[in-house]
Short mmCIF file of C-alpha atoms in Angstrom, two decimals:
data_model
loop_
_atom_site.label_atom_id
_atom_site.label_comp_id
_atom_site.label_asym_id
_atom_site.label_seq_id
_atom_site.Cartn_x
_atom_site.Cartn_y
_atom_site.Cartn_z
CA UNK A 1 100.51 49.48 144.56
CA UNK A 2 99.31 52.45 146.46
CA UNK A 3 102.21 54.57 144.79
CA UNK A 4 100.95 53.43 141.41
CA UNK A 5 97.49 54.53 141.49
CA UNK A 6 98.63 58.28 142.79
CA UNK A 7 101.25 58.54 140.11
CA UNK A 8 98.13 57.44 137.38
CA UNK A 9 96.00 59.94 138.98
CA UNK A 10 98.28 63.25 138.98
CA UNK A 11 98.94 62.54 135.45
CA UNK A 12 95.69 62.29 134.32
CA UNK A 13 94.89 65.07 136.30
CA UNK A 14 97.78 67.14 134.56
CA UNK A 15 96.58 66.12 131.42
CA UNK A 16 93.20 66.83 132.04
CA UNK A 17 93.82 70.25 132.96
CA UNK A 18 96.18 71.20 130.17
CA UNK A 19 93.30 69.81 127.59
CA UNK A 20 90.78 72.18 129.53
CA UNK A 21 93.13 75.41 128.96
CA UNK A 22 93.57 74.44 125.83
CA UNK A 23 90.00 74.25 125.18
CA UNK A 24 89.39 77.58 127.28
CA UNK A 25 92.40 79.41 124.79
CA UNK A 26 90.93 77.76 121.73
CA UNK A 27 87.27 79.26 122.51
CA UNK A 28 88.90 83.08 123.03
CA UNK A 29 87.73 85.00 119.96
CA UNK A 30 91.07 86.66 117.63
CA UNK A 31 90.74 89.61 116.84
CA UNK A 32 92.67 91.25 114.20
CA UNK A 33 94.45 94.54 114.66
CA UNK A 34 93.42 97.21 112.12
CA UNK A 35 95.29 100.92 111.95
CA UNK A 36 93.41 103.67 111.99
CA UNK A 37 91.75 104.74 109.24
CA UNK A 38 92.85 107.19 106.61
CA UNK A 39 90.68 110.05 106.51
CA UNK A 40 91.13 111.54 103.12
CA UNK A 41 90.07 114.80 101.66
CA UNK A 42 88.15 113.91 98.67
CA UNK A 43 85.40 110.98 98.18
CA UNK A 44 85.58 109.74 94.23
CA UNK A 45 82.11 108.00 93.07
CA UNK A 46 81.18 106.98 89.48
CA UNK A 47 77.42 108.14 88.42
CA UNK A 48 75.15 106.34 85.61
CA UNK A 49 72.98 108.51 84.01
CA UNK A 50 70.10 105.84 82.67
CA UNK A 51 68.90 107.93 79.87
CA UNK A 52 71.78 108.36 78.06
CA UNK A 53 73.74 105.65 79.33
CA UNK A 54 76.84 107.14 80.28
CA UNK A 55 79.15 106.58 83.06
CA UNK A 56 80.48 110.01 85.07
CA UNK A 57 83.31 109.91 87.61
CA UNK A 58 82.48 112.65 90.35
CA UNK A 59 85.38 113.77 92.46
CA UNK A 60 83.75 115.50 95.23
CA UNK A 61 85.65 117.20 98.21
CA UNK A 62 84.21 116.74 101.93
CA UNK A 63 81.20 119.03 103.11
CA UNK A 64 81.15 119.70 99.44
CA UNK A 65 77.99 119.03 97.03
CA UNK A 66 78.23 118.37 93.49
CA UNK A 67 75.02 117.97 91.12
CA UNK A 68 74.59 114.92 88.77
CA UNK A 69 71.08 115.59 86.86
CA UNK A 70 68.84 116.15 89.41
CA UNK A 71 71.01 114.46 92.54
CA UNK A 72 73.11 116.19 94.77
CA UNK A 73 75.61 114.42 96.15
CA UNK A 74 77.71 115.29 99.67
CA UNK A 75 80.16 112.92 101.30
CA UNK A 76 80.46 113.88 104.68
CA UNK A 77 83.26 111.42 105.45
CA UNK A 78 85.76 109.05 103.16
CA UNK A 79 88.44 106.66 105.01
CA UNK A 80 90.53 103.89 103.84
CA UNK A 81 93.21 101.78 105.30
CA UNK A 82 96.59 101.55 104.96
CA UNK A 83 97.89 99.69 101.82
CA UNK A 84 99.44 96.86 103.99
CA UNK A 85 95.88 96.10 105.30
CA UNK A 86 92.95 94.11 102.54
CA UNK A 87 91.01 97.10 100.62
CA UNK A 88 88.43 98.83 102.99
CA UNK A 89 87.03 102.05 101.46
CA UNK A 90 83.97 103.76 102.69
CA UNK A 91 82.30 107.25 102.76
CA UNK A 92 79.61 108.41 105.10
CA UNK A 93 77.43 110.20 102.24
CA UNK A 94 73.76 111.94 101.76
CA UNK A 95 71.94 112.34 98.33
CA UNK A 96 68.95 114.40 97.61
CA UNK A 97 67.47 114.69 94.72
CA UNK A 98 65.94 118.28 93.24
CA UNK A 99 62.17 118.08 92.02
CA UNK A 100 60.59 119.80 89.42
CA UNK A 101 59.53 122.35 91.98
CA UNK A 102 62.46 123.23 93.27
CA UNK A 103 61.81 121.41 96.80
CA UNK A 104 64.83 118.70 97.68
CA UNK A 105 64.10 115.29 98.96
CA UNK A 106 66.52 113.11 100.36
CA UNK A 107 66.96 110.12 99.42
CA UNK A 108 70.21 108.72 100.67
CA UNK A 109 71.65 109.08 103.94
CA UNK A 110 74.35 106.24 105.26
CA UNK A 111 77.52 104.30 103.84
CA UNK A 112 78.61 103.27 100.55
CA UNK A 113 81.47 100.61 100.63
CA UNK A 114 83.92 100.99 97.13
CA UNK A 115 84.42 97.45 97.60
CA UNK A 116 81.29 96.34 97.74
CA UNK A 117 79.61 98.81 95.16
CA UNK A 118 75.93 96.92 94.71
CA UNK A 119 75.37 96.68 98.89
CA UNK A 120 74.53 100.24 99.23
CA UNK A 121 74.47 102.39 96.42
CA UNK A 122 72.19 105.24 95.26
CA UNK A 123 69.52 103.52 92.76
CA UNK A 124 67.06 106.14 91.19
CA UNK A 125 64.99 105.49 88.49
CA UNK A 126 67.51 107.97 86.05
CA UNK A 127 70.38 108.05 88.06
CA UNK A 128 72.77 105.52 90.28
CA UNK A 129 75.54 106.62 92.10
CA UNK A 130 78.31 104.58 94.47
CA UNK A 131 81.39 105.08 95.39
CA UNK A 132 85.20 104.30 93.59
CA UNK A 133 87.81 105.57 96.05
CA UNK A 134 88.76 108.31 97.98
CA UNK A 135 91.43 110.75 97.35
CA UNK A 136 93.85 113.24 99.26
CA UNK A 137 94.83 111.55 102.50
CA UNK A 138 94.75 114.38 104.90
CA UNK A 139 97.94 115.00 106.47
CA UNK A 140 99.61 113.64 103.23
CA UNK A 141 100.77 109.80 101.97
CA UNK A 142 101.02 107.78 105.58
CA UNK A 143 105.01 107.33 105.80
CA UNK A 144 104.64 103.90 105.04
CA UNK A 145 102.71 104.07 102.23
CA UNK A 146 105.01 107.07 101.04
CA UNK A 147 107.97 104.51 100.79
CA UNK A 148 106.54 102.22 98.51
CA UNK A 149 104.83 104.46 96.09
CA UNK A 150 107.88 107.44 96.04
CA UNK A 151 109.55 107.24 92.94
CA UNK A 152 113.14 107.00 92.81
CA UNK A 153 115.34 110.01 92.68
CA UNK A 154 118.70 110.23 90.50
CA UNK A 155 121.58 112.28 90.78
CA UNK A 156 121.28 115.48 88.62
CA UNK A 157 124.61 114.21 86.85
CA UNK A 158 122.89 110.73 85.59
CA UNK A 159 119.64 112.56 84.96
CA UNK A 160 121.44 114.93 82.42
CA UNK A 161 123.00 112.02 80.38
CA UNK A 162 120.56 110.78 77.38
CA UNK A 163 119.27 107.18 77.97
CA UNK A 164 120.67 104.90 74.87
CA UNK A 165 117.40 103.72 73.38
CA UNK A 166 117.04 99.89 73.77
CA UNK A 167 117.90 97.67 70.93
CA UNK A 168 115.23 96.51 68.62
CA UNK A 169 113.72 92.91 69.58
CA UNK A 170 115.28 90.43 66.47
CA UNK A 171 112.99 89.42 64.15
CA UNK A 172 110.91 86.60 65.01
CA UNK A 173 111.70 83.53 61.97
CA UNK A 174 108.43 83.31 60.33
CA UNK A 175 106.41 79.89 61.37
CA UNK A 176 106.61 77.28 58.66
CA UNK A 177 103.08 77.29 56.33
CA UNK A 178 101.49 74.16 55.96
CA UNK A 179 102.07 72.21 52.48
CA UNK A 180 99.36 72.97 50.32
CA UNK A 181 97.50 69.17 49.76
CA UNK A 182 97.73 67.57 46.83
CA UNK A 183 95.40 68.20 43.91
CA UNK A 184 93.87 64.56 44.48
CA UNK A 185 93.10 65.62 47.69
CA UNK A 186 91.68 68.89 47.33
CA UNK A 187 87.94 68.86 48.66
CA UNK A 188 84.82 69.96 46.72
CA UNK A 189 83.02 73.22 48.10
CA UNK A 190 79.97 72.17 50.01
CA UNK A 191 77.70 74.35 48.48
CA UNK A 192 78.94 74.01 44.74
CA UNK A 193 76.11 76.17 43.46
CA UNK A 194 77.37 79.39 45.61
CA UNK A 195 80.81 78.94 43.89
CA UNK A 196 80.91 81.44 40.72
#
């Protein structure tokens, strides 16, 4: 009987400390790996003028400042991720806008998100701005990226020789019209008096 009770014991020790790793591994955060970001060349951004109510898409390079009305507009920064990897645009970006006098006042300095266009975009009583996408990976299309967007190449031979146009879809059969109802059936007009 002494046996017995040991055996019991180590067991439910054993078991005891495989539920308290488990527990420990279960309570270890994940984290995700992410790629580096893209860093591209050009920061897109779409611009509402209030007044008139039109929409302007601004393709602006980095360092470089574009005017909209009386906003000037330099990204400083635009990444993105890789397409295998959920949508994550953003552009480090500062906005001034030019008084009447001449004198410039900022008015925007920190990250717009193209995903999440509302959270921090430029909102001026004339003007908003925020940003679309960015542009130009520098260093060029990441290689795997480059894969799936290259378009295929054919042979110079097949390229040369026309393309048969395709054959015309056959006409569709007309859908059956309704029989018209019988004059006994025929309803009055509502409004007889509109009739003429």
């Amino acid at each position: 009987m002494h046996g017995k009770g040991t055996e019991r014991d180590r067991r439910f020790a054993k078991h005891a400390v495989l539920a308290a790793l488990s527990a420990v591994a279960l309570a270890l955060p994940v984290t995700p790996v992410h790629a580096a970001a893209i860093k591209n060349e050009v920061a897109v951004f779409a611009a509402l003028d209030k007044v008139t109510g039109r929409i302007q898409h601004l393709e602006i390079p980095i360092n470089q400042t574009v005017e909209f009305g009386a906003l000037r507009v330099t990204p400083r920064v635009c990444n993105t991720r890789p397409l295998q990897e959920k949508p994550d645009t953003a552009s480090f970006v500062e906005v001034d806008e030019v008084k009447l006098t001449g004198e410039q006042q900022r008015i925007f300095t920190g990250w717009m998100f193209a995903e999440s266009p509302g959270l921090h975009a430029v909102e001026h009583p004339v003007f908003d701005v925020w940003l679309t996408s960015c542009k130009m990976p520098i260093g060029g299309v990441p290689a795997e990226s480059a894969e799936n967007e290259a378009p295929e190449e054919q042979p110079e031979a097949a390229a040369a020789e026309p393309v048969p146009a395709p054959a015309p879809p056959p006409a569709a059969a007309q859908p059956a019209r309704p029989a018209p109802p019988p004059a006994a059936r025929r309803q009055q007009p509502i409004l007889p008096w509109l009739q003429r």
